[in-house]
CSV table of C-alpha atoms and ligand atoms in Angstrom, one decimal:
chain,number,residue,atom,x,y,z
X,1,UNK,CA,27.3,7.0,-6.8
X,2,UNK,CA,26.7,3.5,-5.4
X,3,UNK,CA,27.4,0.1,-7.0
X,4,UNK,CA,25.7,-3.2,-6.4
X,5,UNK,CA,26.8,-6.6,-7.5
X,6,UNK,CA,24.3,-9.4,-7.7
X,7,UNK,CA,24.8,-13.1,-8.4
X,8,UNK,CA,21.4,-13.1,-10.1
X,9,UNK,CA,18.9,-10.5,-10.9
X,10,UNK,CA,15.5,-10.3,-12.6
X,11,UNK,CA,15.5,-7.9,-15.5
X,12,UNK,CA,12.6,-7.1,-17.8
X,13,UNK,CA,13.8,-9.7,-20.3
X,14,UNK,CA,14.4,-12.4,-17.7
X,15,UNK,CA,17.1,-13.6,-15.4
X,16,UNK,CA,20.7,-12.2,-15.6
X,17,UNK,CA,23.8,-13.4,-13.8
X,18,UNK,CA,26.7,-11.6,-12.3
X,19,UNK,CA,25.1,-8.3,-12.7
X,20,UNK,CA,26.8,-5.1,-11.6
X,21,UNK,CA,24.7,-1.9,-11.4
X,22,UNK,CA,25.4,1.7,-10.6
X,23,UNK,CA,23.0,4.0,-8.9
X,24,UNK,CA,23.2,7.8,-8.8
X,25,UNK,CA,20.6,10.4,-7.6
X,26,UNK,CA,18.3,7.5,-6.7
X,27,UNK,CA,18.2,6.0,-10.2
X,28,UNK,CA,19.8,3.1,-11.9
X,29,UNK,CA,22.4,4.5,-14.3
X,30,UNK,CA,24.1,1.4,-15.7
X,31,UNK,CA,23.7,-2.3,-15.8
X,32,UNK,CA,26.3,-4.9,-16.8
X,33,UNK,CA,25.7,-8.6,-16.8
X,34,UNK,CA,28.3,-11.5,-16.8
X,35,UNK,CA,30.9,-9.3,-15.1
X,36,UNK,CA,33.0,-9.4,-11.9
X,37,UNK,CA,32.4,-7.6,-8.6
X,38,UNK,CA,34.6,-4.7,-7.7
X,39,UNK,CA,35.9,-3.4,-4.5
X,40,UNK,CA,33.3,-1.3,-2.7
X,41,UNK,CA,30.3,-3.0,-4.4
X,42,UNK,CA,27.3,-3.8,-2.1
X,43,UNK,CA,26.7,-7.5,-2.6
X,44,UNK,CA,23.4,-9.2,-3.3
X,45,UNK,CA,22.5,-12.8,-3.9
X,46,UNK,CA,19.2,-12.4,-5.8
X,47,UNK,CA,18.2,-8.9,-6.8
X,48,UNK,CA,14.6,-8.1,-7.6
X,49,UNK,CA,12.6,-5.0,-8.3
X,50,UNK,CA,11.1,-4.0,-4.9
X,51,UNK,CA,7.4,-3.6,-4.6
X,52,UNK,CA,5.4,-0.5,-3.7
X,53,UNK,CA,2.9,-1.1,-1.0
X,54,UNK,CA,0.0,0.7,-2.5
X,55,UNK,CA,-2.4,1.0,0.4
X,56,UNK,CA,-1.7,1.6,4.1
X,57,UNK,CA,-3.3,3.2,7.1
X,58,UNK,CA,-0.3,3.2,9.3
X,59,UNK,CA,-1.8,4.0,12.6
X,60,UNK,CA,-4.0,0.9,12.5
X,61,UNK,CA,-0.9,-1.2,13.1
X,62,UNK,CA,-1.2,-0.2,16.7
X,63,UNK,CA,-4.4,-2.1,17.2
X,64,UNK,CA,-3.3,-5.3,15.4
X,65,UNK,CA,-4.2,-8.3,17.6
X,66,UNK,CA,-6.7,-6.3,19.6
X,67,UNK,CA,-9.8,-7.1,17.6
X,68,UNK,CA,-9.6,-10.9,17.2
X,69,UNK,CA,-11.8,-11.6,20.2
X,70,UNK,CA,-15.3,-12.8,19.6
X,71,UNK,CA,-17.9,-11.0,21.7
X,72,UNK,CA,-21.5,-12.0,21.9
X,73,UNK,CA,-23.3,-11.6,18.6
X,74,UNK,CA,-21.7,-11.5,15.2
X,75,UNK,CA,-18.5,-9.5,14.6
X,76,UNK,CA,-18.3,-7.7,11.4
X,77,UNK,CA,-16.3,-5.1,9.5
X,78,UNK,CA,-18.5,-2.5,11.0
X,79,UNK,CA,-17.9,-3.5,14.6
X,80,UNK,CA,-14.1,-3.5,13.8
X,81,UNK,CA,-14.5,0.0,12.5
X,82,UNK,CA,-16.2,1.1,15.8
X,83,UNK,CA,-13.1,0.0,17.8
X,84,UNK,CA,-10.8,1.6,15.3
X,85,UNK,CA,-12.6,4.9,15.7
X,86,UNK,CA,-12.4,4.8,19.5
X,87,UNK,CA,-8.7,3.9,19.4
X,88,UNK,CA,-8.0,6.7,17.0
X,89,UNK,CA,-9.8,9.2,19.2
X,90,UNK,CA,-6.8,9.1,21.6
X,91,UNK,CA,-3.8,9.2,19.3
X,92,UNK,CA,-1.5,12.3,19.6
X,93,UNK,CA,0.7,13.6,16.7
X,94,UNK,CA,3.8,12.3,18.5
X,95,UNK,CA,2.3,8.8,18.8
X,96,UNK,CA,1.1,8.9,15.2
X,97,UNK,CA,4.6,9.6,14.0
X,98,UNK,CA,6.1,6.8,16.2
X,99,UNK,CA,3.6,4.3,14.9
X,100,UNK,CA,4.1,5.3,11.3
X,101,UNK,CA,7.9,5.0,11.7
X,102,UNK,CA,7.6,1.5,13.0
X,103,UNK,CA,5.2,0.5,10.2
X,104,UNK,CA,7.6,1.9,7.6
X,105,UNK,CA,10.5,0.0,9.1
X,106,UNK,CA,8.5,-3.2,9.0
X,107,UNK,CA,7.5,-2.6,5.4
X,108,UNK,CA,11.0,-2.0,4.3
X,109,UNK,CA,12.2,-5.1,6.1
X,110,UNK,CA,9.4,-7.0,4.3
X,111,UNK,CA,10.8,-6.0,1.0
X,112,UNK,CA,8.6,-3.0,0.1
X,113,UNK,CA,10.6,0.1,-1.0
X,114,UNK,CA,7.6,2.5,-1.0
X,115,UNK,CA,4.2,3.1,0.4
X,116,UNK,CA,0.9,4.8,-0.5
X,117,UNK,CA,-0.2,6.2,2.8
X,118,UNK,CA,-4.0,6.7,2.6
X,119,UNK,CA,-4.1,9.4,5.2
X,120,UNK,CA,-7.5,10.3,6.6
X,121,UNK,CA,-6.9,11.5,10.1
X,122,UNK,CA,-6.4,15.2,9.8
X,123,UNK,CA,-7.8,16.9,12.9
X,124,UNK,CA,-7.9,16.7,16.7
X,125,UNK,CA,-10.5,14.6,18.5
X,126,UNK,CA,-13.9,16.2,18.0
X,127,UNK,CA,-12.8,17.7,14.7
X,128,UNK,CA,-11.0,20.8,16.0
X,129,UNK,CA,-8.3,21.7,13.6
X,130,UNK,CA,-4.6,21.7,14.6
X,131,UNK,CA,-2.7,25.0,14.3
X,132,UNK,CA,-1.3,23.6,11.0
X,133,UNK,CA,-3.8,21.7,8.8
X,134,UNK,CA,-1.0,19.4,7.8
X,135,UNK,CA,0.1,18.5,11.3
X,136,UNK,CA,-0.5,14.8,10.9
X,137,UNK,CA,0.7,14.7,7.3
X,138,UNK,CA,3.9,16.3,8.5
X,139,UNK,CA,4.2,13.4,11.1
X,140,UNK,CA,3.9,10.9,8.2
X,141,UNK,CA,6.6,12.9,6.3
X,142,UNK,CA,8.8,12.8,9.4
X,143,UNK,CA,8.4,9.0,9.7
X,144,UNK,CA,9.1,8.6,6.0
X,145,UNK,CA,12.2,10.8,6.2
X,146,UNK,CA,13.5,9.0,9.2
X,147,UNK,CA,13.1,5.5,7.7
X,148,UNK,CA,13.9,6.3,4.1
X,149,UNK,CA,10.7,4.7,2.6
X,150,UNK,CA,9.5,6.2,-0.7
X,151,UNK,CA,6.4,8.0,0.2
X,152,UNK,CA,3.3,8.6,-1.9
X,153,UNK,CA,1.2,10.5,0.5
X,154,UNK,CA,-2.5,10.4,-0.2
X,155,UNK,CA,-4.5,12.9,1.9
X,156,UNK,CA,-8.1,11.8,2.1
X,157,UNK,CA,-11.1,13.9,1.3
X,158,UNK,CA,-13.8,12.6,3.8
X,159,UNK,CA,-16.8,14.9,3.9
X,160,UNK,CA,-19.8,12.7,4.8
X,161,UNK,CA,-20.6,10.0,7.3
X,162,UNK,CA,-22.4,7.7,4.8
X,163,UNK,CA,-24.0,7.4,1.4
X,164,UNK,CA,-26.4,10.2,0.6
X,165,UNK,CA,-24.4,13.0,2.3
X,166,UNK,CA,-25.0,11.9,5.9
X,167,UNK,CA,-23.4,14.0,8.6
X,168,UNK,CA,-20.1,12.8,10.1
X,169,UNK,CA,-20.6,10.9,13.4
X,170,UNK,CA,-18.4,11.3,16.4
X,171,UNK,CA,-15.4,9.1,15.5
X,172,UNK,CA,-15.4,10.6,12.0
X,173,UNK,CA,-14.9,14.2,13.1
X,174,UNK,CA,-11.2,13.9,12.8
X,175,UNK,CA,-11.4,13.1,9.1
X,176,UNK,CA,-13.7,15.9,7.9
X,177,UNK,CA,-12.9,18.5,5.3
X,178,UNK,CA,-14.9,20.4,2.7
X,179,UNK,CA,-13.3,20.4,-0.8
X,180,UNK,CA,-12.0,23.9,-0.2
X,181,UNK,CA,-10.4,23.0,3.1
X,182,UNK,CA,-9.0,19.8,1.5
X,183,UNK,CA,-7.5,21.7,-1.4
X,184,UNK,CA,-5.6,24.0,1.0
X,185,UNK,CA,-4.4,21.0,2.9
X,186,UNK,CA,-3.1,19.3,-0.3
X,187,UNK,CA,-1.4,22.4,-1.6
X,188,UNK,CA,0.4,22.9,1.7
X,189,UNK,CA,1.3,19.2,2.0
X,190,UNK,CA,2.8,19.4,-1.5
X,191,UNK,CA,4.9,22.4,-0.6
X,192,UNK,CA,6.2,20.8,2.6
X,193,UNK,CA,6.9,17.5,0.8
X,194,UNK,CA,8.9,19.3,-1.9
X,195,UNK,CA,10.9,21.1,0.8
X,196,UNK,CA,11.5,18.3,3.3
X,197,UNK,CA,11.3,14.9,1.4
X,198,UNK,CA,13.5,13.4,-1.3
X,199,UNK,CA,12.4,14.1,-4.9
X,200,UNK,CA,10.8,10.6,-5.3
X,201,UNK,CA,8.1,11.6,-2.8
X,202,UNK,CA,4.6,12.4,-4.2
X,203,UNK,CA,1.4,13.9,-2.8
X,204,UNK,CA,-1.7,12.6,-4.7
X,205,UNK,CA,-5.3,12.7,-3.6
X,206,UNK,CA,-7.7,10.2,-2.2
X,207,UNK,CA,-11.5,10.8,-2.2
X,208,UNK,CA,-12.1,8.3,0.6
X,209,UNK,CA,-15.0,6.4,-1.0
X,210,UNK,CA,-18.2,7.2,-2.8
X,211,UNK,CA,-20.0,7.0,0.6
X,212,UNK,CA,-17.7,9.7,2.1
X,213,UNK,CA,-18.0,12.2,-0.8
X,214,UNK,CA,-20.7,13.1,-3.4
X,215,UNK,CA,-20.7,13.4,-7.2
X,216,UNK,CA,-20.3,17.2,-7.2
X,217,UNK,CA,-17.4,17.2,-4.7
X,218,UNK,CA,-15.7,14.4,-6.5
X,219,UNK,CA,-15.7,16.3,-9.8
X,220,UNK,CA,-14.4,19.4,-8.0
X,221,UNK,CA,-11.6,17.7,-6.2
X,222,UNK,CA,-10.2,16.2,-9.4
X,223,UNK,CA,-9.3,19.8,-10.4
X,224,UNK,CA,-6.3,19.5,-8.0
X,225,UNK,CA,-5.1,16.1,-9.2
X,226,UNK,CA,-2.3,17.7,-11.2
X,227,UNK,CA,-1.5,14.4,-13.0
X,228,UNK,CA,-0.8,12.6,-9.7
X,229,UNK,CA,-2.3,9.4,-8.3
X,230,UNK,CA,-6.0,9.3,-7.3
X,231,UNK,CA,-6.9,6.5,-4.9
X,232,UNK,CA,-10.4,5.6,-3.7
X,233,UNK,CA,-12.0,2.8,-1.6
X,234,UNK,CA,-14.6,1.4,-3.9
X,235,UNK,CA,-16.6,-1.8,-3.2
X,236,UNK,CA,-15.2,-3.4,0.0
X,237,UNK,CA,-18.5,-4.6,1.6
X,238,UNK,CA,-21.9,-5.7,0.3
X,239,UNK,CA,-23.5,-3.1,2.5
X,240,UNK,CA,-21.5,-0.4,0.7
X,241,UNK,CA,-22.6,-1.7,-2.7
X,242,UNK,CA,-26.3,-1.7,-1.5
X,243,UNK,CA,-26.0,1.8,0.0
X,244,UNK,CA,-24.4,3.3,-3.2
X,245,UNK,CA,-26.9,1.5,-5.5
X,246,UNK,CA,-29.8,2.8,-3.4
X,247,UNK,CA,-28.4,6.4,-3.5
X,248,UNK,CA,-26.8,6.8,-7.0
X,249,UNK,CA,-28.7,4.1,-8.8
X,250,UNK,CA,-25.6,2.1,-9.8
X,251,UNK,CA,-23.1,-0.1,-8.1
X,252,UNK,CA,-20.0,1.7,-6.9
X,253,UNK,CA,-17.5,0.5,-9.6
X,254,UNK,CA,-20.2,0.8,-12.3
X,255,UNK,CA,-21.0,4.4,-11.2
X,256,UNK,CA,-17.4,5.5,-10.9
X,257,UNK,CA,-16.4,4.2,-14.4
X,258,UNK,CA,-19.5,5.9,-15.9
X,259,UNK,CA,-19.1,9.2,-14.1
X,260,UNK,CA,-15.4,9.8,-13.4
X,261,UNK,CA,-12.4,10.0,-15.8
X,262,UNK,CA,-10.8,6.8,-14.4
X,263,UNK,CA,-7.5,6.0,-16.1
X,264,UNK,CA,-4.0,4.7,-15.4
X,265,UNK,CA,-3.5,7.4,-12.7
X,266,UNK,CA,-6.3,5.8,-10.6
X,267,UNK,CA,-6.1,3.1,-8.0
X,268,UNK,CA,-9.4,1.4,-6.9
X,269,UNK,CA,-8.9,0.0,-3.5
X,270,UNK,CA,-10.9,-3.2,-2.6
X,271,UNK,CA,-12.8,-3.6,-5.8
X,272,UNK,CA,-14.0,-6.7,-4.1
X,273,UNK,CA,-17.6,-6.8,-5.1
X,274,UNK,CA,-17.9,-6.5,-8.8
X,275,UNK,CA,-20.1,-8.0,-11.5
X,276,UNK,CA,-18.4,-9.5,-14.6
X,277,UNK,CA,-19.3,-6.4,-16.6
X,278,UNK,CA,-17.7,-4.1,-13.9
X,279,UNK,CA,-14.6,-6.4,-13.8
X,280,UNK,CA,-13.9,-6.3,-17.6
X,281,UNK,CA,-14.6,-2.6,-17.8
X,282,UNK,CA,-12.4,-1.8,-14.8
X,283,UNK,CA,-9.6,-3.9,-16.3
X,284,UNK,CA,-9.8,-2.0,-19.6
X,285,UNK,CA,-9.8,1.4,-17.8
X,286,UNK,CA,-6.1,1.1,-17.1
X,287,UNK,CA,-6.6,1.8,-13.4
X,288,UNK,CA,-4.8,-0.4,-10.8
X,289,UNK,CA,-6.8,-2.7,-8.6
X,290,UNK,CA,-5.5,-2.1,-5.1
X,291,UNK,CA,-5.8,-5.5,-3.5
X,292,UNK,CA,-5.1,-6.0,0.3
X,293,UNK,CA,-5.6,-9.7,0.6
X,294,UNK,CA,-4.4,-10.1,4.3
X,295,UNK,CA,-6.7,-7.3,5.5
X,296,UNK,CA,-9.5,-8.4,3.2
X,297,UNK,CA,-9.3,-11.9,4.7
X,298,UNK,CA,-9.0,-10.5,8.3
X,299,UNK,CA,-12.1,-8.3,7.8
X,300,UNK,CA,-14.1,-10.9,6.0
X,301,UNK,CA,-14.5,-8.8,2.9
X,302,UNK,CA,-14.6,-11.6,0.4
X,303,UNK,CA,-12.4,-12.6,-2.6
X,304,UNK,CA,-11.6,-10.4,-5.5
X,305,UNK,CA,-12.8,-11.4,-9.0
X,306,UNK,CA,-9.1,-12.0,-9.9
X,307,UNK,CA,-9.5,-14.6,-12.7
X,308,UNK,CA,-11.7,-12.6,-14.9
X,309,UNK,CA,-9.8,-9.4,-14.1
X,310,UNK,CA,-6.4,-10.8,-15.2
X,311,UNK,CA,-8.0,-12.4,-18.2
X,312,UNK,CA,-8.9,-8.9,-19.4
X,313,UNK,CA,-5.4,-7.7,-18.7
X,314,UNK,CA,-6.2,-5.7,-15.6
X,315,UNK,CA,-3.4,-4.0,-13.6
X,316,UNK,CA,-3.1,-4.8,-9.9
X,317,UNK,CA,-0.9,-4.2,-6.9
X,318,UNK,CA,-1.0,-5.1,-3.2
X,319,UNK,CA,-1.2,-3.1,0.0
X,320,UNK,CA,-1.0,-4.0,3.6
X,321,UNK,CA,-4.0,-1.7,4.5
X,322,UNK,CA,-4.8,-2.3,8.2
X,323,UNK,CA,-1.2,-3.5,8.7
X,324,UNK,CA,-2.5,-6.3,10.9
X,325,UNK,CA,0.4,-8.2,9.5
X,326,UNK,CA,3.1,-6.9,7.2
X,327,UNK,CA,4.5,-9.7,5.0
X,328,UNK,CA,5.0,-9.4,1.2
X,329,UNK,CA,5.1,-13.1,0.4
X,330,UNK,CA,2.0,-13.7,2.6
X,331,UNK,CA,0.1,-10.8,0.8
X,332,UNK,CA,0.7,-12.4,-2.6
X,333,UNK,CA,0.0,-16.0,-1.4
X,334,UNK,CA,-3.2,-15.0,0.3
X,335,UNK,CA,-4.4,-13.4,-3.0
X,336,UNK,CA,-3.8,-16.6,-4.9
X,337,UNK,CA,-5.2,-18.8,-2.1
X,338,UNK,CA,-8.4,-16.8,-1.9
X,339,UNK,CA,-9.0,-17.7,-5.5
X,340,UNK,CA,-8.1,-21.4,-5.1
X,341,UNK,CA,-10.4,-21.8,-2.1
X,342,UNK,CA,-13.3,-20.2,-4.0
X,343,UNK,CA,-12.7,-22.0,-7.3
X,344,UNK,CA,-11.5,-25.4,-6.0
X,345,UNK,CA,-8.5,-25.1,-8.3
X,346,UNK,CA,-4.7,-24.6,-8.3
X,347,UNK,CA,-2.5,-22.1,-10.1
X,348,UNK,CA,-5.3,-19.7,-10.8
X,349,UNK,CA,-4.0,-16.2,-11.2
X,350,UNK,CA,-2.0,-16.8,-14.4
X,351,UNK,CA,-4.0,-15.8,-17.5
X,352,UNK,CA,-2.6,-18.6,-19.8
X,353,UNK,CA,0.3,-20.6,-18.5
X,354,UNK,CA,3.4,-19.8,-16.5
X,355,UNK,CA,4.7,-19.3,-13.0
X,356,UNK,CA,2.2,-18.1,-10.5
X,357,UNK,CA,4.9,-16.5,-8.3
X,358,UNK,CA,6.3,-14.5,-11.2
X,359,UNK,CA,2.9,-13.4,-12.4
X,360,UNK,CA,2.0,-12.2,-8.9
X,361,UNK,CA,5.3,-10.7,-8.0
X,362,UNK,CA,6.1,-8.9,-11.2
X,363,UNK,CA,2.5,-7.9,-11.8
X,364,UNK,CA,2.4,-6.3,-8.3
X,365,UNK,CA,5.7,-4.6,-8.9
X,366,UNK,CA,4.5,-3.0,-12.0
X,367,UNK,CA,1.0,-2.1,-10.7
X,368,UNK,CA,2.3,-0.9,-7.4
X,369,UNK,CA,4.7,1.5,-9.0
X,370,UNK,CA,2.0,2.7,-11.4
X,371,UNK,CA,-0.4,3.3,-8.5
X,372,UNK,CA,2.2,5.2,-6.5
X,373,UNK,CA,3.3,7.4,-9.4
X,374,UNK,CA,6.9,5.9,-9.1
X,375,UNK,CA,9.1,5.2,-12.1
X,376,UNK,CA,10.0,1.8,-10.6
X,377,UNK,CA,8.9,-1.8,-10.5
X,378,UNK,CA,11.6,-3.0,-12.8
X,379,UNK,CA,15.4,-3.2,-12.9
X,380,UNK,CA,16.3,-1.0,-15.9
X,381,UNK,CA,18.5,1.9,-16.7
X,382,UNK,CA,16.8,5.2,-15.8
X,383,UNK,CA,14.3,3.6,-13.3
X,384,UNK,CA,14.4,4.4,-9.6
X,385,UNK,CA,16.6,2.1,-7.7
X,386,UNK,CA,13.8,0.4,-5.7
X,387,UNK,CA,15.5,-2.9,-5.2
X,388,UNK,CA,15.4,-5.9,-2.9
X,389,UNK,CA,17.9,-8.6,-2.3
X,390,UNK,CA,16.9,-12.0,-1.1
X,391,UNK,CA,19.0,-14.9,0.1
X,392,UNK,CA,18.4,-18.0,-2.1
X,393,UNK,CA,20.6,-20.2,0.1
X,394,UNK,CA,17.7,-20.4,2.6
X,395,UNK,CA,16.4,-24.0,2.9
X,396,UNK,CA,13.1,-23.0,1.3
X,397,UNK,CA,14.8,-21.7,-1.8
X,398,UNK,CA,18.1,-23.5,-2.2
X,399,UNK,CA,16.8,-26.4,-4.3
X,400,UNK,CA,15.0,-24.2,-6.8
X,401,UNK,CA,16.0,-23.2,-10.3
X,402,UNK,CA,16.0,-19.5,-11.1
X,403,UNK,CA,12.7,-19.7,-12.9
X,404,UNK,CA,11.1,-21.2,-9.7
X,405,UNK,CA,12.6,-18.6,-7.3
X,406,UNK,CA,9.6,-16.3,-7.2
X,407,UNK,CA,7.3,-19.3,-6.7
X,408,UNK,CA,9.5,-20.3,-3.8
X,409,UNK,CA,9.4,-16.8,-2.4
X,410,UNK,CA,5.6,-16.5,-2.7
X,411,UNK,CA,4.6,-19.9,-1.5
X,412,UNK,CA,7.4,-21.6,0.4
X,413,UNK,CA,9.6,-19.1,2.1
X,414,UNK,CA,9.3,-17.5,5.5
X,415,UNK,CA,9.5,-13.8,6.0
X,416,UNK,CA,13.3,-13.8,6.6
X,417,UNK,CA,14.6,-14.0,3.0
X,418,UNK,CA,15.2,-10.3,2.5
X,419,UNK,CA,18.7,-9.2,3.2
X,420,UNK,CA,18.8,-5.7,1.7
X,421,UNK,CA,16.4,-3.0,0.5
X,422,UNK,CA,17.1,0.2,-1.5
X,423,UNK,CA,14.4,2.8,-1.8
X,424,UNK,CA,15.4,5.2,-4.6
X,425,UNK,CA,18.9,4.2,-3.8
X,426,UNK,CA,18.6,4.7,0.0
X,427,UNK,CA,20.2,1.5,1.3
X,428,UNK,CA,18.1,1.3,4.5
X,429,UNK,CA,17.8,-2.5,5.1
X,430,UNK,CA,21.1,-4.3,5.5
X,431,UNK,CA,21.6,-7.8,6.7
X,432,UNK,CA,17.9,-8.2,7.1
X,433,UNK,CA,17.5,-5.3,9.5
X,434,UNK,CA,16.5,-1.7,9.0
X,435,UNK,CA,19.4,0.6,9.9
X,436,UNK,CA,17.3,2.6,12.4
X,437,UNK,CA,15.3,-0.4,13.8
X,438,UNK,CA,16.4,-0.2,17.4
X,439,UNK,CA,15.6,3.5,18.0
X,440,UNK,CA,12.3,3.3,16.0
X,441,UNK,CA,11.2,0.3,18.0
X,442,UNK,CA,12.1,1.9,21.3
X,443,UNK,CA,10.1,5.1,20.4
X,444,UNK,CA,7.2,2.9,19.3
X,445,UNK,CA,7.1,1.0,22.7
X,446,UNK,CA,7.0,4.3,24.6
X,447,UNK,CA,4.2,5.7,22.3
X,448,UNK,CA,2.0,2.6,22.5
X,449,UNK,CA,2.3,2.4,26.3
X,450,UNK,CA,1.2,6.0,26.6
X,451,UNK,CA,-1.6,5.5,24.1
X,452,UNK,CA,-3.0,2.4,25.9
X,453,UNK,CA,-2.8,4.2,29.2
X,454,UNK,CA,-5.0,6.9,27.8
X,455,UNK,CA,-7.7,4.6,26.5
Y,501,LIG,ZN1,-8.2,1.3,3.3
């Protein structure tokens, strides 16, 4: 059993002071406000529910900063993807694990307790299978085990190279599986996760996108959902919308809502290009909108239709996706700023009135937990102890009233306010640093050097 004492904490009914909580088996077992600290308590200044990072491709962190050079002609998402494919063609399982471990350390230090790893690299370059079909999933598990992050692993079904059942091209060979092969992979990954990872880990499924699957396969793969999360990339780019409309006769979100049993277990990643009708219908479906504002800005995807979506009560969470930069406050602020820049307005993502920071932070805490199948996103008895402590004595926060703290965190603070993070009770960030940071960073440096030498 562990005990934590916080000067202030955000509970479902609002702010509490002098809160002492106990944690056992990864869950919050008691909460007492207006009390005194006791010997042996871990101490926190401001305690918040920690967020789930609902969408990540960890290995892409290794190419951060390498694709910001303008070559002749016009760069686009699709030229970025070309480089990503070439880069990925060289990564070994050992390097994959080292990169994932670094990314998970960075996420934990940023204040995320868990991650949805949207995992689509399964095979060797050229598509030859590893001796174990779950070789690379096991590398992700090892990185999660080493860093203590709460993992929702999302193996990706990627069967076709483009809308209309096109064949996989060279760089996509490493992703390819039929539904039958994929089902075996998922079953095996679930067995290994149950054996090797803590009980809060989950293995859901992720049909990559409508362009990488087909209607029959999508229906078939849902047979192995088992009540676990289903994630899908949906309408990131106008070209994708045009391709799917041309093939299936409906826009991606429109088609999915019409033809798949989309509900609260689903997370639609990058539902960027939606009509008003799609937006209200998706909000009512109960699915989570998986928003990745930093990556969507970096790739030039466009702004999400957030105002209408929140007005219809839609659930949302955030993900660091390409991991070009891992910063929780920046993710939330970029989401709000994308809407302000488009609408020439301030304080946009609040349906009626209230604090933008609270709406964004608490909304993403709830939606992130839902999308990852974690009983978390709130500080409450019985919930997982996914917690983050921040230091409100920082200059950017010290003048703020409690009800302004989340606005300060989202809009004014730097990335150095996090002092501690617990993931299902695992106290892995202490004094602002992950407890295995040094060894994880050293292994990353070795891996990335090898990888660059092989390019
Ligand atoms: Zn993605």
